Every structure is written in structure tokens, then in C-alpha cells.
CSV table of C-alpha atoms in Angstrom, one decimal:
chain,number,residue,atom,x,y,z
U,409,MET,CA,82.7,102.8,0.5
U,410,ARG,CA,84.4,105.6,2.3
U,411,ALA,CA,85.7,107.0,-1.1
U,412,ALA,CA,82.1,106.9,-2.4
U,413,ARG,CA,81.0,109.1,0.5
U,414,GLU,CA,83.8,111.5,0.3
U,415,ALA,CA,83.3,111.9,-3.4
U,416,LYS,CA,80.0,113.5,-2.5
U,417,ASP,CA,81.7,115.6,0.3
U,418,TRP,CA,79.4,114.0,2.9
U,419,GLY,CA,80.0,113.3,6.5
U,420,ARG,CA,78.6,110.2,8.1
U,421,THR,CA,75.7,112.1,9.7
U,422,ARG,CA,74.7,113.5,6.2
U,423,LEU,CA,74.8,109.9,4.8
U,424,ALA,CA,72.7,108.6,7.7
U,425,HIS,CA,70.0,111.3,6.8
U,426,GLU,CA,70.1,110.4,3.1
U,427,MET,CA,69.5,106.8,4.0
U,428,ILE,CA,66.6,107.7,6.3
U,429,ALA,CA,65.0,109.8,3.5
U,430,ILE,CA,64.7,106.7,1.2
U,431,ALA,CA,64.3,103.9,3.6
U,432,GLU,CA,60.9,102.3,4.4
U,433,PRO,CA,59.4,103.9,7.5
U,434,TYR,CA,60.6,102.6,10.9
U,435,THR,CA,63.2,100.3,9.4
U,436,LEU,CA,66.3,102.2,10.6
U,437,PRO,CA,67.4,103.1,14.1
U,438,PRO,CA,68.1,106.7,15.2
U,439,VAL,CA,70.8,108.7,13.4
U,440,LYS,CA,73.4,108.0,16.0
U,441,SER,CA,73.1,104.3,15.6
U,442,ILE,CA,73.2,104.6,11.9
U,443,VAL,CA,76.4,106.6,12.0
U,444,GLY,CA,77.9,103.9,14.2
U,445,SER,CA,77.0,101.2,11.7
U,446,ILE,CA,78.4,103.3,8.8
U,447,ARG,CA,81.7,103.7,10.6
U,448,GLY,CA,81.9,100.0,11.2
U,449,HIS,CA,81.1,99.2,7.6
U,450,GLU,CA,83.8,101.7,6.3
U,451,THR,CA,86.5,100.5,8.7
U,452,GLY,CA,85.8,96.8,7.8
U,453,ARG,CA,84.9,95.8,11.3
U,454,HIS,CA,81.7,94.2,10.0
U,455,LYS,CA,80.0,93.7,6.6
U,456,PRO,CA,77.0,95.8,5.6
U,457,SER,CA,73.9,93.7,5.4
U,458,ASP,CA,70.3,94.6,4.9
U,459,PRO,CA,68.8,97.1,5.2
U,460,TYR,CA,72.0,99.1,4.8
U,461,ARG,CA,73.5,97.3,1.7
U,462,PRO,CA,70.8,98.3,-0.8
U,463,LEU,CA,70.6,101.8,0.7
U,464,TYR,CA,74.2,102.4,0.1
U,465,CYS,CA,73.6,101.4,-3.6
U,466,GLN,CA,70.6,103.7,-3.9
U,467,VAL,CA,72.2,106.7,-2.2
U,468,TYR,CA,75.5,106.4,-4.2
U,469,ARG,CA,73.8,105.3,-7.4
U,470,ILE,CA,76.4,102.5,-7.7
U,471,PRO,CA,75.4,98.9,-8.5
U,472,ASP,CA,75.9,96.3,-5.8
U,473,SER,CA,78.5,94.4,-7.8
U,474,LYS,CA,80.6,97.5,-8.2
U,475,LEU,CA,80.3,98.8,-4.7
U,476,PHE,CA,80.7,95.5,-2.9
U,477,GLY,CA,82.6,93.5,-5.5
U,478,GLY,CA,79.9,90.8,-5.8
U,479,SER,CA,80.7,89.5,-2.3
U,480,ARG,CA,77.3,88.1,-1.5
U,481,PRO,CA,77.5,84.5,-0.6
U,482,SER,CA,76.5,81.9,-3.2
U,483,MET,CA,73.6,79.6,-2.9
U,484,GLU,CA,72.3,76.7,-4.9
U,485,GLU,CA,69.2,74.4,-5.0
U,486,THR,CA,69.5,70.8,-4.1
U,487,SER,CA,67.5,68.2,-6.0
U,488,GLU,CA,64.9,68.4,-3.2
U,489,GLY,CA,64.6,72.1,-3.7
U,490,THR,CA,66.3,73.0,-0.4
U,491,VAL,CA,68.6,76.1,-0.4
U,492,ILE,CA,72.1,75.3,0.9
U,493,TRP,CA,75.3,77.3,1.1
U,494,ASP,CA,78.2,76.6,-1.3
U,495,ALA,CA,80.7,74.0,0.1
U,496,ASN,CA,83.5,76.6,-0.1
U,497,ASN,CA,81.9,78.3,2.9
U,498,GLY,CA,82.3,75.3,5.1
U,499,ASP,CA,78.8,74.2,5.7
U,500,ASP,CA,79.2,72.7,9.2
U,501,MET,CA,76.5,71.7,11.6
U,502,GLU,CA,76.0,75.1,13.2
U,503,ARG,CA,75.4,76.6,9.7
U,504,ARG,CA,72.9,74.0,8.6
U,505,THR,CA,71.1,74.4,12.0
U,506,ALA,CA,70.9,78.2,11.4
U,507,ILE,CA,69.5,77.8,7.9
U,508,GLN,CA,66.9,75.2,9.2
U,509,ILE,CA,65.8,77.5,12.0
U,510,LEU,CA,65.6,80.7,9.9
U,511,SER,CA,63.9,79.0,7.0
U,512,ALA,CA,61.2,77.6,9.4
U,513,PHE,CA,60.1,81.1,10.2
U,514,VAL,CA,59.5,82.2,6.6
U,515,PRO,CA,56.2,80.4,5.8
U,516,SER,CA,54.7,80.9,9.2
U,517,LEU,CA,55.2,84.7,9.0
U,518,ALA,CA,54.1,85.0,5.3
U,519,LEU,CA,55.6,88.5,5.0
U,520,PRO,CA,57.3,88.9,1.6
U,521,PRO,CA,59.6,91.9,2.8
U,522,LEU,CA,61.0,89.6,5.4
U,523,THR,CA,63.0,87.4,3.0
U,524,GLU,CA,65.9,89.9,2.6
U,525,THR,CA,66.2,90.2,6.5
U,526,ILE,CA,66.1,86.4,6.8
U,527,PHE,CA,69.0,85.9,4.3
U,528,ALA,CA,70.9,88.7,6.0
U,529,GLY,CA,70.5,86.7,9.2
U,530,VAL,CA,71.9,83.6,7.5
U,531,ASN,CA,74.8,85.5,6.2
U,532,ARG,CA,75.7,86.4,9.7
U,533,ALA,CA,75.1,82.9,11.0
U,534,ILE,CA,77.9,81.8,8.8
U,535,GLY,CA,80.3,84.4,10.0
U,536,ASP,CA,79.4,88.0,9.1
U,537,ARG,CA,79.9,89.0,12.7
U,538,ALA,CA,83.2,87.2,13.0
U,539,GLU,CA,85.2,90.4,13.4
U,540,ALA,CA,82.8,92.0,15.8
U,541,ASP,CA,84.2,92.9,19.2
U,542,LEU,CA,82.3,93.5,22.4
U,543,ALA,CA,81.6,97.2,21.5
U,544,ASP,CA,80.2,96.1,18.2
U,545,TRP,CA,78.0,93.6,20.0
U,546,GLU,CA,76.7,96.2,22.4
U,547,GLN,CA,75.8,98.3,19.3
U,548,ILE,CA,74.1,95.3,17.7
U,549,ILE,CA,72.0,94.8,20.9
U,550,ARG,CA,70.9,98.4,20.8
U,551,ASP,CA,70.0,98.2,17.2
U,552,HIS,CA,67.8,95.1,18.0
U,553,GLU,CA,66.2,96.9,20.8
U,554,ILE,CA,65.4,100.0,18.8
U,555,HIS,CA,64.1,97.9,15.9
U,556,GLU,CA,61.6,96.2,18.4
U,557,ILE,CA,60.5,99.5,19.8
U,558,ILE,CA,60.0,101.6,16.6
U,559,ALA,CA,59.3,98.8,14.2
U,560,ASP,CA,58.3,95.1,14.7
U,561,SER,CA,60.4,92.6,16.5
U,562,VAL,CA,58.9,89.7,14.5
U,563,THR,CA,60.4,91.0,11.2
U,564,ASN,CA,63.8,91.0,12.9
U,565,MET,CA,63.6,87.4,14.1
U,566,GLY,CA,66.0,86.1,11.5
U,567,ASN,CA,68.8,88.6,12.5
U,568,ILE,CA,68.3,87.9,16.2
U,569,THR,CA,68.5,84.1,15.7
U,570,ALA,CA,71.7,84.3,13.5
U,571,ASP,CA,73.3,86.6,16.2
U,572,ILE,CA,72.4,84.1,19.0
U,573,ILE,CA,74.0,81.3,17.1
U,574,GLU,CA,77.1,83.4,16.3
U,575,VAL,CA,77.5,84.3,20.0
U,576,GLY,CA,77.0,80.7,21.0
U,577,ARG,CA,80.0,79.8,18.9
U,578,ILE,CA,82.1,82.5,20.5
U,579,LEU,CA,81.1,81.3,24.0
U,580,ASP,CA,82.1,77.7,23.0
U,581,ARG,CA,85.8,78.9,22.5
U,582,THR,CA,85.8,81.5,25.3
U,583,PRO,CA,87.2,80.3,28.7
U,584,SER,CA,86.0,81.5,32.1
U,585,GLY,CA,86.8,85.1,32.9
U,586,PRO,CA,85.8,88.6,32.1
U,587,SER,CA,85.3,88.0,28.4
U,588,ARG,CA,83.1,85.0,28.9
U,589,SER,CA,80.9,87.0,31.3
U,590,ALA,CA,80.6,89.8,28.8
U,591,TYR,CA,79.5,87.4,26.0
U,592,LEU,CA,77.0,85.8,28.4
U,593,ARG,CA,75.5,89.2,28.9
U,594,ILE,CA,75.3,89.6,25.1
U,595,SER,CA,73.7,86.2,24.8
U,596,SER,CA,71.2,87.0,27.5
U,597,GLN,CA,70.1,90.2,25.8
U,598,LEU,CA,69.8,88.5,22.4
U,599,SER,CA,67.7,85.7,23.9
U,600,LEU,CA,65.5,88.4,25.4
U,601,ALA,CA,65.1,90.0,22.0
U,602,LEU,CA,64.0,86.6,20.6
U,603,TYR,CA,61.6,86.3,23.5
U,604,ASP,CA,59.9,89.5,22.4
U,605,ALA,CA,59.8,88.4,18.8
U,606,LEU,CA,58.2,85.1,19.7
U,607,LEU,CA,55.7,86.7,21.8
U,608,GLY,CA,54.8,88.9,18.8
U,609,LYS,CA,54.5,85.8,16.8
U,610,LYS,CA,52.2,84.3,19.5
U,611,ASP,CA,54.5,81.3,20.0
U,612,ALA,CA,54.2,81.1,23.8
U,613,THR,CA,56.1,77.7,24.2
U,614,ALA,CA,59.2,78.9,22.2
U,615,ALA,CA,59.0,82.3,24.1
U,616,ARG,CA,59.3,80.4,27.4
U,617,GLU,CA,62.4,78.7,26.2
U,618,ALA,CA,63.9,82.0,25.0
U,619,ILE,CA,63.3,83.8,28.3
U,620,ARG,CA,64.7,80.8,30.2
U,621,ALA,CA,67.9,81.0,28.2
U,622,ALA,CA,68.0,84.8,28.8
U,623,ARG,CA,67.7,84.3,32.6
U,624,ARG,CA,70.3,81.5,32.8
U,625,ALA,CA,72.8,83.5,30.7
U,626,ALA,CA,72.2,86.6,32.9
U,627,ASP,CA,72.7,84.5,36.1
U,628,ALA,CA,75.8,82.9,34.7
U,629,SER,CA,77.3,86.2,33.8
U,630,GLY,CA,77.3,87.3,37.4
U,631,ASP,CA,75.6,90.6,36.5
U,632,ARG,CA,72.8,91.0,39.1
U,633,ASP,CA,71.2,94.0,37.5
U,634,LEU,CA,70.9,92.1,34.2
U,635,ALA,CA,69.4,89.1,36.0
U,636,VAL,CA,66.7,91.5,37.5
U,637,TYR,CA,66.1,93.1,34.2
U,638,MET,CA,65.5,89.7,32.6
U,639,ARG,CA,62.9,88.8,35.2
U,640,ALA,CA,61.3,92.2,35.0
U,641,ARG,CA,61.0,92.0,31.2
U,642,GLU,CA,59.6,88.5,31.6
U,643,ALA,CA,56.9,89.8,33.8
U,644,MET,CA,56.1,92.6,31.4
U,645,GLY,CA,55.7,90.1,28.6
U,646,LEU,CA,53.4,87.9,30.6
U,647,TYR,CA,51.3,90.9,31.5
U,648,TRP,CA,50.7,92.2,28.0
U,649,GLN,CA,50.0,88.7,26.8
U,650,GLY,CA,47.0,88.5,29.2
U,651,GLN,CA,48.4,86.1,31.7
U,652,PRO,CA,46.7,86.0,35.2
U,653,ALA,CA,47.6,89.0,37.4
U,654,GLU,CA,48.7,86.7,40.2
U,655,ILE,CA,51.3,85.1,37.9
U,656,VAL,CA,52.5,88.5,36.7
U,657,THR,CA,52.8,89.8,40.2
U,658,ARG,CA,54.7,86.7,41.4
U,659,VAL,CA,57.3,87.0,38.6
U,660,ALA,CA,57.7,90.8,39.2
U,661,ASN,CA,58.2,90.1,42.9
U,662,ARG,CA,61.0,87.7,42.2
U,663,ALA,CA,62.8,90.4,40.3
U,664,ILE,CA,62.2,92.9,43.1
U,665,LEU,CA,63.6,90.5,45.8
U,666,LEU,CA,66.7,89.7,43.6
U,667,ALA,CA,67.4,93.3,43.3
U,668,GLU,CA,67.7,93.9,47.0
U,669,ASP,CA,66.6,97.5,46.6
U,670,ARG,CA,69.5,98.4,44.3
U,671,PRO,CA,68.1,101.0,41.8
U,672,SER,CA,68.2,99.9,38.2
U,673,ALA,CA,66.1,99.9,35.1
U,674,GLY,CA,65.2,96.3,35.8
U,675,LEU,CA,64.0,97.1,39.3
U,676,ALA,CA,61.9,100.0,37.9
U,677,TYR,CA,60.2,97.8,35.4
U,678,ALA,CA,59.6,95.1,38.0
U,679,CYS,CA,58.0,97.6,40.3
U,680,LYS,CA,56.0,99.0,37.4
U,681,THR,CA,54.7,95.6,36.2
U,682,ARG,CA,53.8,94.8,39.9
U,683,THR,CA,51.5,97.8,39.8
U,684,TYR,CA,49.8,96.4,36.7
U,685,GLY,CA,49.2,93.1,38.4
U,686,LEU,CA,47.8,94.8,41.6
U,687,ALA,CA,45.7,97.2,39.6
U,688,ALA,CA,44.3,94.3,37.5
U,689,GLN,CA,43.3,92.5,40.6
U,690,ALA,CA,41.7,95.6,42.0
U,691,ALA,CA,39.8,96.0,38.8
U,692,LYS,CA,38.4,92.6,39.2
U,693,GLY,CA,37.5,93.3,42.9
U,694,THR,CA,39.9,90.8,44.3
U,695,ALA,CA,42.3,93.4,45.8
U,696,ASP,CA,42.1,96.8,47.3
U,697,PRO,CA,42.8,99.7,44.9
U,698,ARG,CA,44.7,101.4,47.7
U,699,GLU,CA,47.4,98.8,47.4
U,700,ALA,CA,47.8,99.5,43.7
U,701,ARG,CA,48.0,103.3,44.4
U,702,GLN,CA,50.7,102.6,47.1
U,703,ALA,CA,52.6,100.5,44.6
U,704,LEU,CA,52.3,103.4,42.1
U,705,ASN,CA,53.8,105.8,44.7
U,706,ASP,CA,56.6,103.4,45.2
U,707,VAL,CA,57.5,103.6,41.5
U,708,PHE,CA,57.6,107.4,41.7
U,709,ASP,CA,60.0,107.0,44.7
U,710,MET,CA,62.1,104.5,42.8
U,711,PHE,CA,62.3,106.9,39.8
U,712,GLU,CA,64.0,109.5,42.0
U,713,ARG,CA,66.7,107.1,42.9
U,714,LEU,CA,67.5,105.8,39.5
U,715,PRO,CA,71.0,106.6,38.0
U,716,ASP,CA,70.9,109.6,35.6
U,717,GLN,CA,71.8,107.5,32.5
U,718,VAL,CA,68.8,105.3,33.2
U,719,ARG,CA,66.4,108.3,33.4
U,720,GLN,CA,67.9,109.8,30.3
U,721,GLU,CA,67.7,106.8,28.0
U,722,LYS,CA,64.5,107.2,26.0
U,723,MET,CA,64.8,104.9,23.0
U,724,THR,CA,65.3,101.4,24.7
U,725,TYR,CA,64.1,99.5,27.7
U,726,LYS,CA,67.4,100.0,29.2
U,727,GLY,CA,66.1,103.3,30.3
U,728,PHE,CA,63.3,104.3,32.5
U,729,PRO,CA,62.6,108.0,31.7
U,730,GLU,CA,59.7,110.2,32.7
U,731,SER,CA,57.6,108.8,29.8
U,732,GLN,CA,57.6,105.4,31.3
U,733,LEU,CA,56.7,106.8,34.6
U,734,ARG,CA,53.7,108.7,33.2
U,735,PHE,CA,52.7,105.7,31.1
U,736,ASN,CA,52.6,103.7,34.2
U,737,GLU,CA,50.5,106.2,36.1
U,738,ALA,CA,48.1,106.4,33.1
U,739,TRP,CA,47.5,102.6,32.9
U,740,VAL,CA,47.2,102.0,36.6
U,741,SER,CA,44.8,104.9,37.0
U,742,ALA,CA,42.7,103.6,34.2
U,743,LEU,CA,42.5,100.2,35.7
U,744,ILE,CA,41.4,101.4,39.1
U,745,GLY,CA,38.9,103.8,37.6
U,746,ASP,CA,40.6,107.1,38.1
U,747,THR,CA,39.8,108.4,34.6
U,748,THR,CA,40.9,112.1,35.1
U,749,ALA,CA,44.3,111.1,36.4
U,750,SER,CA,44.7,108.5,33.6
U,751,TYR,CA,43.9,110.9,30.7
U,752,ARG,CA,46.2,113.6,32.2
U,753,ALA,CA,49.1,111.2,32.6
U,754,ALA,CA,48.6,109.7,29.2
U,755,ASP,CA,48.9,113.2,27.8
U,756,ALA,CA,52.1,113.8,29.8
U,757,ALA,CA,53.5,110.4,28.5
U,758,ILE,CA,52.7,111.3,24.8
U,759,ALA,CA,54.5,114.6,25.3
U,760,ALA,CA,57.6,112.9,26.8
U,761,PHE,CA,57.9,110.0,24.4
U,762,PRO,CA,60.3,110.6,21.4
U,763,SER,CA,58.2,110.7,18.2
U,764,GLN,CA,59.8,107.5,17.0
U,765,ARG,CA,58.1,105.6,19.9
U,766,VAL,CA,54.9,105.1,17.7
U,767,TYR,CA,53.7,102.0,19.5
U,768,ALA,CA,54.0,103.5,23.0
U,769,ILE,CA,52.2,106.7,21.9
U,770,ALA,CA,49.5,104.6,20.2
U,771,ASN,CA,49.0,102.7,23.5
U,772,CYS,CA,48.7,106.0,25.4
U,773,ARG,CA,46.0,107.2,23.0
U,774,SER,CA,44.2,103.9,23.4
U,775,MET,CA,44.2,104.4,27.2
U,776,GLN,CA,42.6,107.8,26.6
U,777,ALA,CA,40.0,106.2,24.5
U,778,LEU,CA,39.3,103.8,27.4
U,779,THR,CA,38.8,106.8,29.7
U,780,LEU,CA,36.4,108.5,27.3
U,781,VAL,CA,34.3,105.3,27.1
U,782,ARG,CA,34.2,104.9,30.9
U,783,GLU,CA,33.1,108.5,31.3
U,784,GLY,CA,30.1,107.8,29.0
U,785,HIS,CA,31.6,109.5,25.8
U,786,ILE,CA,30.9,106.2,23.8
U,787,THR,CA,31.1,107.5,20.2
U,788,GLU,CA,34.0,109.9,20.9
U,789,GLY,CA,35.9,107.1,22.7
U,790,LEU,CA,35.4,104.5,19.9
U,791,ASP,CA,36.4,107.0,17.2
U,792,HIS,CA,39.5,107.9,19.2
U,793,ALA,CA,40.4,104.2,19.5
U,794,LEU,CA,40.0,103.6,15.8
U,795,SER,CA,42.2,106.7,15.0
U,796,THR,CA,45.0,106.0,17.4
U,797,ALA,CA,47.5,104.3,15.0
U,798,PRO,CA,46.1,103.8,11.5
U,799,GLY,CA,48.3,101.4,9.5
U,800,LEU,CA,50.3,100.2,12.5
U,801,PRO,CA,50.2,96.5,13.4
U,802,VAL,CA,48.2,95.9,16.6
U,803,THR,CA,50.6,94.9,19.4
U,804,ALA,CA,49.8,92.7,22.4
U,805,ALA,CA,49.7,95.8,24.6
U,806,ARG,CA,47.2,97.7,22.3
U,807,ARG,CA,45.1,94.4,22.0
U,808,LEU,CA,44.9,94.2,25.8
U,809,ILE,CA,43.9,97.9,26.2
U,810,THR,CA,41.4,97.6,23.4
U,811,GLY,CA,39.9,94.6,25.1
U,812,HIS,CA,39.2,96.8,28.2
U,813,ILE,CA,37.6,99.3,25.9
U,814,LEU,CA,35.2,96.7,24.4
U,815,ASP,CA,34.5,95.2,27.8
U,816,SER,CA,33.6,98.8,29.2
U,817,LEU,CA,30.9,99.4,26.5
U,818,PRO,CA,27.2,99.3,27.6
U,819,ALA,CA,25.5,96.3,26.1
U,820,GLN,CA,23.6,98.4,23.5
U,821,ALA,CA,26.8,100.1,22.3
U,822,ARG,CA,28.5,96.8,21.5
U,823,LYS,CA,26.5,96.6,18.3
U,824,LEU,CA,27.7,99.9,17.0
U,825,PRO,CA,29.6,99.7,13.7
U,826,ALA,CA,32.7,101.4,15.3
U,827,ALA,CA,32.7,98.8,18.2
U,828,GLN,CA,32.4,96.0,15.6
U,829,GLU,CA,35.2,97.4,13.5
U,830,LEU,CA,37.4,97.8,16.6
U,831,ARG,CA,36.7,94.2,17.5
U,832,THR,CA,37.5,92.9,14.1
U,833,LEU,CA,40.8,95.0,14.0
U,834,THR,CA,42.2,93.5,17.1
U,835,ALA,CA,40.8,90.0,16.5
U,836,ALA,CA,42.8,89.8,13.2
U,837,ALA,CA,46.0,91.0,14.8
């Protein structure tokens, strides 16, 4: 692989850009992450799997069998039609379990492009990550997070599940000590990634099990910041899924209490989500809007105390940059009726988000559509809502914001074709 690259006189960064140029949109992480994966592939630290494997073949114009030596695992059909792995691969209980779990996702997702991702996940479940060290696993976690943020976590479910199984096997043979704590942190973050994917799949029961596993692993690792982060992310998930504001606020408060005022991304997200809960209650008339505004000011104060690396990380939830601060201001202001502040803050958030954060940007534009509707600009607001993210799947967050837009329409405007189209779009998601 390295010889194929050097024959073209390319560096790894050039190769990363060549891959991006031919890949499907939003299927690859940022260039820096791709370069790290290429380095791992070329040094043999881990095997290239989809989407990288076919991209190597296309970029180099070399057949898979020649570039990789026909190293894909063999499969065969049983008499019952079930795919199993060749006996030479040592088909033990964990491998059969991995195959059963992953294959169960395929029919329910009904997304043909997912099959390659699923099989890549099975490959790893039977040992493709066997040579990965802790640094590799940290990069794997980051890749999962970026995939969730710029693509769709549901399409990555097979990969996440396989990695959870692999780390579970590592934990089984790792005694107490620093290494076990490190792998518990990895397991916790993988379980969180699965939680997000299951929420996207609207499987609330399985999502609860995933976040429970994430919390327990974080607690067992002894990493308090991570334990706070898991509870904050749970609160965020509950909020965007439309759970009652009182429940969301209660979970966020648990994270805040656990943090004991130690600044971290987890504490920032917990405080941010608490403002959502308070603002939602104020919007219903069950709480004072001033309480939500004070909570919003608390988030601004928290932002100033965050470590620099947290404020500078823009591509994953491990960071809490200015874009998140402005996003928070935009949504809380929208909920409590301060449309001018909301529109202005959404503009600032859009400018601060990296262009790859397409879902977050779409949410900000949906907030602006909400402010237009509430200010009486019905047609403009509906048109703005429909044009925010054409072609992008409707996420739970955008669905919730759109619900507020539809609820804010005057009775006579709810029969407008644009309103009906918006309702149909979000209902089908």
C-alpha cells in the first residue's frame, strides 16, 4: 500500500484529498483523521475496512485482489440460508453473537448502502481490531463521533457494535489497573455512540440499555469528567427526543452535581441542556423565563472557565466551542420568545460552525424559520424551513424545532401547501 502511494509521489495528505474527491458526501472524517487511518493501514497496525478499502482500489486503479491479496474473510451459506464464517476463523460464541446482532439491524434499516458497513463491522468483530492499541482506539472513537456529526450515526451502527464486542473481549482479559480503566473509558464512549445511533433508529428501549452501559463503564473507569459527560449526553438525547422538560432537567442536574463545579465539556453540555429544560417549561407557562435567562448566563460564565482544548475542539461533542454557545443562546431565546436575540445568535452560530457540521447548521436555520413565523412572516418562514437542508435526513433535533414552527402557525396558515409539505417531511422521518 505504501509502495502504491509512493509510486504516485503522493504524501498521505494528498492521498486523503484524493479519497475525499471520489467518496460519497459525508462518509469520510476530516483530512487529519483520514491521514491517521492511512498511517495505521500502511504500518499494519490495523486492516483497512470500508469505506477505505474500495477507495484505495479506486484511487490507485488496482484490483482488490492485487492490492490486498484477497484477504477478505470467507463466508458460506448454511442449508437454512444463514451466513456463517468459515470454521478456519474460529467461530466462537462471541463471533456468532456479533453476527446475530449485526444481521438483525439490516432488515429494520432497509438501507442498501449499509450492507458493506455491516460486513466491515463483522470483520472487526472477529478480530480486525486485534492489533489496535489505546491510541488507535482513541482515534476510532473520534472517527465514530465525526461520522455521527457529519453523516448519520444509524448507518454506522454495525461498526460501533463490532467495536463494543471487541473491547468487551479485551476487558475480559485485562486485570485491574490503568489499562483496564482506559479500556473502560473506550467502552463507555462506544456505548454512547450506540446510544446515539439507537435514538436515531427510534429504539428507545435499546437506547436506554446503551446509555446505562455507558454510564456504568464511565463510573467504573474512575474518570469523573467522563461520568459527567455521559449523563450530560443522556440529557441531551432525552431532550431532542421530546421527553418532558422536567425529566430532562433532572438528568442534567445530576450531571451538574456530579461535576462539583469542575469545568469540562460534560458540565458545559449539562448546563446547556438544563437551559433547554427551563426554557421549555417557561414556554409552557410553568416556569419563569427569567430563570431560563439566568441559566443561559451561567452557560456563558461556564464557557469562560473551560480549558482551551475544550473550546477549540469544533468537530466532536468533546469540545464546547463558541458555535455551541451561540446555538444554545439561539434556541433558548427562541423558546422564551426573544426572536431578535434568537435570529442574531443563530447567525453567529452558523458562522462559527465548520462547514462540515451540516446538521447543526440546518438546525440553526430551522430556528431562524421559527423566529420568522413567530414575527408574523408566515410565508417567508415556511419557505425558509423547507429550504434549510434539502436532501438531508431529518434528525430528532430538526424534527423537534419543526414541531415548534408548525405549532406557532395561525390556524388559517396550517392549511397552506408549504405547511402541509413541512408536516409530511418531518412525519416521514
